[in-house]
Amino acid sequence: MSIASLVLVMSFAAAPGSGSPGCRGALAAGEVVRCALAASPGVRAAQYGLEAIEGRKLAARTVLPSNPQIQVTAAARRGLWNGDRDTNVYGQFSQEIEIAGQRRKRVRVADAEHDAQRRRVDAVRREVAAEALTLYFELIAARQQRVMVERMAVGAATMQELAGASAKAGLGSQFGVDIAATTVIRLHQQQIEATRRIAGATALLAGLLGQDPARPELEVVGELAPLAVPEDMSVLAERALARRAELDVARAEREVQLRQAEVYRRMRAPNPSLILYGQRDGFNERVLGGGISLPITLPAPLGRSYAGEIAETRARARQAEAELERLQRVVLAEVAGAVKTLQARREESSLFDVDRLRRAEEHISALAQEMATGRVSIREAVLLQQTFLDLLAAAIEARRAHAVASVELARAAGLLPEIVQ
């Protein structure tokens, strides 16, 4: 086992679900991705697959195709005419030898398989990073949503109290009280929903980080801002075709099949066996000798010519070529769609001006005072409050969608997880 593999195994020797000691408490986006990659069983499984292929590479480097064979036999002899007795002892040593470069071809196949598995590790890492970042932004958005609703609920409760007092004084009706109460109920409902979203995202993110979802020990910090992803379509398409691990896996799979076909072709060559023998024959006769044995190659289907294996590997190579072409089309479509989505989300997010959102919060806070002085009726106050609340909630959702769209573009372009590390 290599030093890197040993370090990898030791790093994951902790008990399942324990998580990394440095992945608790307040975590920024980069720390969330790092911890998710460190705790991911999927990444670990892919790494172990890489170690398995390293063992296959070790087997492919074996010099001899088979172990040497030693044969010893003994026989009792008796003279036909005189009845003399003696014992004959025979010994033979044989060793098969490859002469057509099969070992070199097997090593090349193992190298190609190793490269394919390494690309699979990269693909798993990218998907884990994208999932972690999506949950990270979902958690921040839900938390901001709850803070906003809790802050607005104070003004709604004040409006309800004023409506009740006005009805008792004969200056209002129960209709106005019920309208104000409806707003309070709606805000409480939004608060419950935001709390549910926070709990759900926290549990999923804790599980991704190797913690107990029922008792998470994490808190995300940061802004609900998109990743700094370039939006040049040609540049992103070029990067995606060069960096998407799925494409590299398909290329490596094709190379594996082509090299395996070469191995089968070389295996058609007969491997000679070197033979050395010695025997004590007759009456005290000692014989030493040697020779070479060659297997007889028979054509298929009478003998084993590897024609079927060669045909299969060639077909699988063409299959991998077609799969590579399909994946290239999928990747380009994903990049194009992700760019358009990000641009649309950015345009949508830009509609919510910071100053306008701040004034909306100020208006909600001032509605109770406006209603108390009689400048705004209860019905108008409730309608205005709901309008401003919808504006604030839509702004948070637009920022969340913008951030998630940037994660999807980074994933499609093969920029994860490096872009946040």
Coordinates of C-alpha atoms in Angstrom, one line a residue:
M1 CA 0.0 0.0 0.0
S2 CA 1.3 3.4 -0.9
I3 CA 1.9 6.1 1.7
A4 CA -1.0 8.2 0.3
S5 CA -3.3 5.3 0.6
L6 CA -2.2 4.5 4.2
V7 CA -2.8 8.1 5.2
L8 CA -6.3 7.9 3.5
V9 CA -7.2 4.8 5.4
M10 CA -6.0 6.2 8.8
S11 CA -7.9 9.5 8.2
F12 CA -11.2 7.5 7.9
A13 CA -10.5 5.1 10.8
A14 CA -12.8 7.0 13.1
A15 CA -16.2 5.5 14.1
P16 CA -19.0 5.9 11.6
G17 CA -21.0 9.0 12.1
S18 CA -18.5 10.7 14.3
G19 CA -17.5 13.3 11.8
S20 CA -14.3 15.3 11.8
P21 CA -13.5 17.1 15.1
G22 CA -12.8 20.3 13.2
C23 CA -16.2 20.2 11.5
R24 CA -18.4 21.5 14.3
G25 CA -19.6 24.9 15.2
A26 CA -19.7 27.8 12.8
L27 CA -18.7 26.8 9.3
A28 CA -18.3 28.9 6.2
A29 CA -18.9 27.6 2.6
G30 CA -15.4 26.4 2.1
E31 CA -15.3 24.6 5.4
V32 CA -18.7 23.0 4.7
V33 CA -17.4 21.5 1.4
R34 CA -14.1 20.4 3.0
C35 CA -15.9 18.6 5.8
A36 CA -18.5 17.0 3.5
L37 CA -15.7 15.6 1.3
A38 CA -13.8 14.3 4.4
A39 CA -16.9 12.6 5.8
S40 CA -18.4 11.3 2.6
P41 CA -18.8 7.5 2.4
G42 CA -19.2 7.8 -1.3
V43 CA -15.8 9.5 -1.7
R44 CA -14.3 7.0 0.6
A45 CA -15.8 4.1 -1.4
A46 CA -14.4 5.5 -4.6
Q47 CA -11.0 5.9 -2.9
Y48 CA -11.0 2.3 -1.8
G49 CA -11.9 1.3 -5.4
L50 CA -8.7 3.2 -6.4
E51 CA -6.7 1.1 -3.9
A52 CA -8.2 -2.1 -5.3
I53 CA -7.0 -1.1 -8.8
E54 CA -3.6 -0.4 -7.3
G55 CA -3.6 -4.0 -6.2
R56 CA -4.5 -5.0 -9.7
K57 CA -1.5 -3.0 -11.0
L58 CA 0.7 -4.8 -8.6
A59 CA -0.6 -8.1 -10.0
A60 CA -0.1 -7.0 -13.6
R61 CA 3.6 -6.3 -12.9
T62 CA 4.3 -9.9 -12.1
V63 CA 7.2 -11.1 -14.3
L64 CA 6.3 -14.7 -14.6
P65 CA 2.9 -15.8 -16.0
S66 CA 2.8 -18.7 -13.7
N67 CA 4.7 -20.3 -10.8
P68 CA 7.4 -22.9 -11.7
Q69 CA 6.5 -26.5 -11.3
I70 CA 8.6 -29.3 -9.9
Q71 CA 7.7 -33.0 -10.5
V72 CA 9.3 -35.9 -8.7
T73 CA 8.3 -39.5 -9.4
A74 CA 9.7 -42.9 -8.3
A75 CA 9.3 -46.4 -9.8
A76 CA 10.4 -49.9 -8.7
R77 CA 12.1 -52.0 -11.4
R78 CA 12.9 -55.7 -11.6
G79 CA 15.0 -57.4 -14.2
L80 CA 13.0 -59.6 -16.5
W81 CA 15.7 -62.3 -16.8
N82 CA 17.8 -62.2 -13.7
G83 CA 15.2 -60.8 -11.2
D84 CA 17.4 -57.9 -10.0
R85 CA 15.6 -55.1 -8.3
D86 CA 16.2 -51.3 -8.4
T87 CA 14.4 -48.0 -7.9
N88 CA 14.1 -45.3 -10.5
V89 CA 13.8 -41.7 -9.5
Y90 CA 12.6 -39.0 -12.0
G91 CA 12.7 -35.2 -11.4
Q92 CA 11.5 -32.4 -13.7
F93 CA 11.4 -28.6 -13.4
S94 CA 9.3 -26.5 -15.9
Q95 CA 8.7 -22.8 -16.1
E96 CA 6.3 -21.0 -18.6
I97 CA 7.8 -17.9 -20.2
E98 CA 6.0 -15.0 -22.0
I99 CA 7.7 -13.9 -25.2
A100 CA 5.1 -11.6 -26.8
G101 CA 5.1 -8.7 -24.3
Q102 CA 1.9 -9.7 -22.6
R103 CA 3.1 -8.4 -19.2
R104 CA 3.6 -4.9 -20.6
K105 CA 0.1 -4.9 -22.2
R106 CA -1.4 -6.0 -18.9
V107 CA 0.3 -3.2 -17.1
R108 CA -1.1 -0.7 -19.6
V109 CA -4.6 -2.0 -19.0
A110 CA -4.2 -1.7 -15.2
D111 CA -2.9 1.9 -15.7
A112 CA -6.0 2.8 -17.8
E113 CA -8.3 1.3 -15.2
H114 CA -6.5 3.2 -12.5
D115 CA -7.0 6.5 -14.4
A116 CA -10.7 5.7 -14.9
Q117 CA -11.2 5.1 -11.2
R118 CA -9.4 8.3 -10.3
R119 CA -11.8 10.2 -12.5
R120 CA -14.7 8.5 -10.8
V121 CA -13.3 9.8 -7.5
D122 CA -13.3 13.3 -8.9
A123 CA -16.9 12.9 -10.1
V124 CA -18.1 11.8 -6.7
R125 CA -16.2 14.7 -5.0
R126 CA -17.9 17.2 -7.3
E127 CA -21.4 15.9 -6.6
V128 CA -20.8 15.9 -2.9
A129 CA -19.5 19.4 -3.0
A130 CA -22.6 20.6 -5.0
E131 CA -25.0 18.9 -2.5
A132 CA -23.2 20.5 0.5
L133 CA -23.3 24.0 -1.0
T134 CA -27.0 23.6 -2.0
L135 CA -27.8 22.7 1.6
Y136 CA -25.6 25.5 2.9
F137 CA -27.5 28.2 0.9
E138 CA -30.8 26.6 1.7
L139 CA -30.0 26.8 5.4
I140 CA -28.9 30.5 5.2
A141 CA -32.0 31.4 3.2
A142 CA -34.3 29.6 5.7
R143 CA -32.6 31.3 8.6
Q144 CA -33.0 34.7 7.0
Q145 CA -36.6 34.0 6.3
R146 CA -37.3 33.2 9.9
V147 CA -35.5 36.2 11.2
M148 CA -37.5 38.4 8.9
V149 CA -40.8 36.8 9.8
E150 CA -40.1 37.1 13.5
R151 CA -39.2 40.8 13.2
M152 CA -42.4 41.5 11.2
A153 CA -44.5 39.4 13.6
V154 CA -43.9 42.1 16.3
G155 CA -45.6 44.8 14.2
A156 CA -48.4 42.4 13.2
A157 CA -49.1 41.7 16.9
T158 CA -49.2 45.4 17.6
M159 CA -51.7 46.0 14.8
Q160 CA -53.9 43.2 16.2
E161 CA -53.9 44.8 19.6
L162 CA -54.7 48.2 18.2
A163 CA -57.6 46.7 16.2
G164 CA -58.9 44.9 19.3
A165 CA -58.7 48.1 21.3
S166 CA -60.5 50.1 18.6
A167 CA -63.3 47.5 18.4
K168 CA -63.8 47.7 22.2
A169 CA -63.9 51.5 22.1
G170 CA -66.6 51.3 19.3
L171 CA -64.3 52.9 16.8
G172 CA -63.9 49.7 14.8
S173 CA -65.5 46.4 14.0
Q174 CA -64.8 42.7 14.6
F175 CA -64.1 42.5 10.9
G176 CA -61.0 44.5 11.3
V177 CA -59.9 42.5 14.3
D178 CA -60.3 39.2 12.3
I179 CA -58.3 40.7 9.4
A180 CA -55.4 41.6 11.7
A181 CA -55.5 38.2 13.4
T182 CA -55.4 36.5 10.0
T183 CA -52.1 38.3 9.3
V184 CA -50.7 37.2 12.6
I185 CA -51.7 33.6 11.9
R186 CA -50.1 33.8 8.4
L187 CA -46.8 35.1 9.9
H188 CA -46.8 32.3 12.5
Q189 CA -47.4 29.8 9.7
Q190 CA -44.4 31.2 7.8
Q191 CA -42.3 31.1 10.9
I192 CA -43.2 27.4 11.5
E193 CA -42.3 26.7 7.8
A194 CA -39.0 28.6 8.1
T195 CA -38.2 26.6 11.3
R196 CA -39.0 23.4 9.5
R197 CA -36.7 24.3 6.6
I198 CA -33.9 25.1 9.0
A199 CA -34.3 21.8 10.8
G200 CA -34.5 19.8 7.6
A201 CA -31.5 21.5 6.0
T202 CA -29.5 21.3 9.2
A203 CA -30.2 17.5 9.6
L204 CA -29.3 16.8 6.0
L205 CA -26.1 18.9 6.2
A206 CA -25.2 17.3 9.5
G207 CA -25.6 13.8 7.9
L208 CA -23.4 14.9 5.0
L209 CA -20.8 16.0 7.5
G210 CA -20.8 12.7 9.4
Q211 CA -22.7 14.1 12.4
D212 CA -25.8 12.7 14.0
P213 CA -28.8 14.4 12.2
A214 CA -30.9 14.2 15.4
R215 CA -28.2 16.1 17.4
P216 CA -26.3 18.3 14.9
E217 CA -23.4 20.4 16.1
L218 CA -23.0 22.9 13.3
E219 CA -23.9 26.4 12.4
V220 CA -23.3 28.0 9.0
V221 CA -21.9 31.5 8.6
G222 CA -21.8 33.6 5.5
E223 CA -23.9 35.6 3.1
L224 CA -26.6 34.4 0.7
A225 CA -24.4 35.3 -2.3
P226 CA -23.6 33.4 -5.4
L227 CA -20.3 31.8 -6.2
A228 CA -17.9 33.7 -8.4
V229 CA -18.4 31.7 -11.5
P230 CA -17.5 33.1 -15.0
E231 CA -20.4 33.2 -17.4
D232 CA -18.6 33.2 -20.8
M233 CA -20.3 30.3 -22.6
S234 CA -17.3 29.4 -24.8
V235 CA -14.9 29.4 -21.8
L236 CA -17.2 27.4 -19.6
A237 CA -17.9 24.8 -22.4
E238 CA -14.2 24.4 -23.0
R239 CA -13.5 24.0 -19.3
A240 CA -16.4 21.5 -18.9
L241 CA -15.2 19.3 -21.7
A242 CA -11.7 19.4 -20.2
R243 CA -12.6 18.9 -16.6
R244 CA -15.8 17.0 -16.2
A245 CA -14.8 13.7 -14.7
E246 CA -17.6 11.7 -16.5
L247 CA -15.9 12.5 -19.8
D248 CA -12.6 11.4 -18.5
V249 CA -14.1 8.2 -17.2
A250 CA -15.6 7.5 -20.7
R251 CA -12.3 8.2 -22.3
A252 CA -10.4 5.9 -19.9
E253 CA -13.0 3.2 -20.3
R254 CA -12.5 3.3 -24.1
E255 CA -8.7 3.1 -23.5
V256 CA -9.1 0.2 -21.2
Q257 CA -11.1 -1.8 -23.8
L258 CA -8.6 -1.0 -26.5
R259 CA -5.7 -2.0 -24.4
Q260 CA -7.5 -5.2 -23.3
A261 CA -8.0 -6.1 -26.9
E262 CA -4.2 -5.8 -27.4
V263 CA -3.6 -8.1 -24.4
Y264 CA -5.9 -10.8 -26.0
R265 CA -4.1 -10.5 -29.3
R266 CA -0.8 -11.0 -27.6
M267 CA -2.1 -13.9 -25.6
R268 CA -2.6 -15.7 -28.9
A269 CA 1.1 -16.1 -29.1
P270 CA 2.1 -19.5 -27.5
N271 CA 4.1 -19.3 -24.3
P272 CA 7.0 -21.7 -24.4
S273 CA 7.9 -23.6 -21.2
L274 CA 11.6 -24.3 -20.2
I275 CA 12.0 -27.8 -19.0
L276 CA 14.9 -29.3 -17.0
Y277 CA 14.9 -32.9 -15.9
G278 CA 17.1 -35.4 -14.2
Q279 CA 16.6 -39.1 -13.5
R280 CA 18.2 -42.2 -12.1
D281 CA 17.2 -44.9 -14.5
G282 CA 18.1 -48.4 -15.2
F283 CA 20.7 -49.7 -12.8
N284 CA 22.7 -46.7 -11.5
E285 CA 22.2 -44.8 -14.7
R286 CA 22.0 -41.1 -14.3
V287 CA 20.4 -38.9 -16.9
L288 CA 20.3 -35.0 -17.1
G289 CA 18.5 -33.1 -19.8
G290 CA 16.4 -30.2 -20.8
G291 CA 14.1 -28.9 -23.5
I292 CA 11.3 -26.6 -24.5
S293 CA 7.6 -27.3 -24.8
L294 CA 5.2 -25.3 -26.9
P295 CA 1.4 -25.4 -26.8
I296 CA -0.4 -26.1 -30.0
T297 CA -2.6 -23.1 -31.1
L298 CA -5.8 -24.3 -32.7
P299 CA -8.3 -22.0 -34.5
A300 CA -11.6 -21.1 -33.0
P301 CA -14.0 -22.7 -32.2
L302 CA -11.9 -25.8 -31.9
G303 CA -9.3 -24.2 -29.7
R304 CA -8.9 -21.1 -27.6
S305 CA -7.8 -18.2 -29.9
Y306 CA -9.4 -15.4 -27.9
A307 CA -11.4 -14.3 -31.0
G308 CA -14.6 -13.9 -28.9
E309 CA -12.8 -11.8 -26.3
I310 CA -11.2 -9.6 -28.9
A311 CA -14.6 -9.0 -30.6
E312 CA -16.2 -8.2 -27.3
T313 CA -13.5 -5.7 -26.2
R314 CA -13.6 -4.0 -29.6
A315 CA -17.4 -3.6 -29.3
R316 CA -17.1 -2.3 -25.8
A317 CA -14.6 0.3 -27.0
R318 CA -17.0 1.5 -29.7
Q319 CA -19.7 1.5 -27.0
A320 CA -17.5 3.7 -24.8
E321 CA -16.8 6.0 -27.8
A322 CA -20.6 6.5 -28.3
E323 CA -21.1 7.1 -24.6
L324 CA -18.4 9.7 -24.7
E325 CA -20.1 11.5 -27.5
R326 CA -23.4 11.3 -25.6
L327 CA -21.9 12.7 -22.5
Q328 CA -20.2 15.6 -24.4
R329 CA -23.6 16.6 -25.7
V330 CA -25.2 16.3 -22.2
V331 CA -22.4 18.4 -20.7
L332 CA -22.6 21.2 -23.2
A333 CA -26.4 21.3 -22.8
E334 CA -26.0 21.4 -19.0
V335 CA -23.5 24.2 -19.2
A336 CA -25.7 26.2 -21.6
G337 CA -28.8 25.7 -19.4
A338 CA -26.9 26.5 -16.2
V339 CA -25.6 29.8 -17.7
K340 CA -29.0 30.9 -18.8
T341 CA -30.5 30.0 -15.5
L342 CA -27.8 31.9 -13.6
Q343 CA -28.4 34.9 -15.8
A344 CA -32.1 34.8 -15.2
R345 CA -31.7 34.4 -11.5
R346 CA -29.2 37.3 -11.3
E347 CA -31.6 39.5 -13.2
E348 CA -34.5 38.4 -10.9
S349 CA -32.4 39.1 -7.8
S350 CA -31.4 42.5 -9.1
L351 CA -35.0 43.6 -9.1
F352 CA -34.9 43.7 -5.3
D353 CA -33.0 46.9 -4.5
V354 CA -31.4 47.0 -1.1
D355 CA -32.8 50.4 -0.3
R356 CA -36.3 49.4 -1.4
L357 CA -36.2 46.4 0.9
R358 CA -35.0 48.5 3.8
R359 CA -37.9 50.9 3.2
A360 CA -40.3 48.0 3.0
E361 CA -39.3 46.9 6.5
E362 CA -39.6 50.5 7.8
H363 CA -43.0 50.8 6.3
I364 CA -44.1 47.6 8.0
S365 CA -42.8 48.9 11.3
A366 CA -44.6 52.2 10.8
L367 CA -48.0 50.7 9.8
A368 CA -49.0 50.2 13.4
Q369 CA -48.4 53.8 14.2
E370 CA -50.2 55.0 11.1
M371 CA -53.2 52.9 12.0
A372 CA -53.1 54.2 15.6
T373 CA -53.2 57.8 14.4
G374 CA -56.1 57.0 12.0
R375 CA -54.2 57.9 8.9
V376 CA -54.5 54.3 7.6
S377 CA -57.5 51.9 8.1
I378 CA -57.1 48.4 9.5
R379 CA -57.9 46.9 6.1
E380 CA -55.4 49.1 4.3
A381 CA -52.8 48.4 6.9
V382 CA -53.2 44.7 6.6
L383 CA -53.1 44.8 2.8
L384 CA -50.0 47.0 2.8
Q385 CA -48.3 44.8 5.4
Q386 CA -48.9 41.6 3.4
T387 CA -47.7 43.3 0.2
F388 CA -44.4 44.3 1.8
L389 CA -44.0 40.9 3.5
D390 CA -44.4 39.2 0.1
L391 CA -41.8 41.5 -1.3
L392 CA -39.3 40.7 1.5
A393 CA -39.9 36.9 1.2
A394 CA -39.6 37.0 -2.6
A395 CA -36.2 38.9 -2.2
I396 CA -34.9 36.1 0.0
E397 CA -36.1 33.4 -2.3
A398 CA -34.5 35.2 -5.3
R399 CA -31.2 35.4 -3.6
R400 CA -31.4 31.7 -2.7
A401 CA -32.2 30.7 -6.2
H402 CA -29.3 32.9 -7.5
A403 CA -26.9 31.2 -5.2
V404 CA -28.1 27.7 -6.0
A405 CA -27.9 28.5 -9.7
S406 CA -24.3 29.5 -9.3
V407 CA -23.6 26.1 -7.6
E408 CA -25.2 24.3 -10.5
L409 CA -23.2 26.1 -13.0
A410 CA -20.0 25.4 -11.1
R411 CA -21.0 21.7 -11.0
A412 CA -21.8 21.6 -14.7
A413 CA -18.5 23.3 -15.7
G414 CA -16.4 21.0 -13.5
L415 CA -15.3 23.8 -11.2
L416 CA -16.2 22.1 -8.0
P417 CA -14.9 21.7 -5.3
E418 CA -11.8 23.8 -6.2
I419 CA -13.8 27.0 -6.6
V420 CA -14.7 27.2 -2.9
Q421 CA -11.5 25.8 -1.4

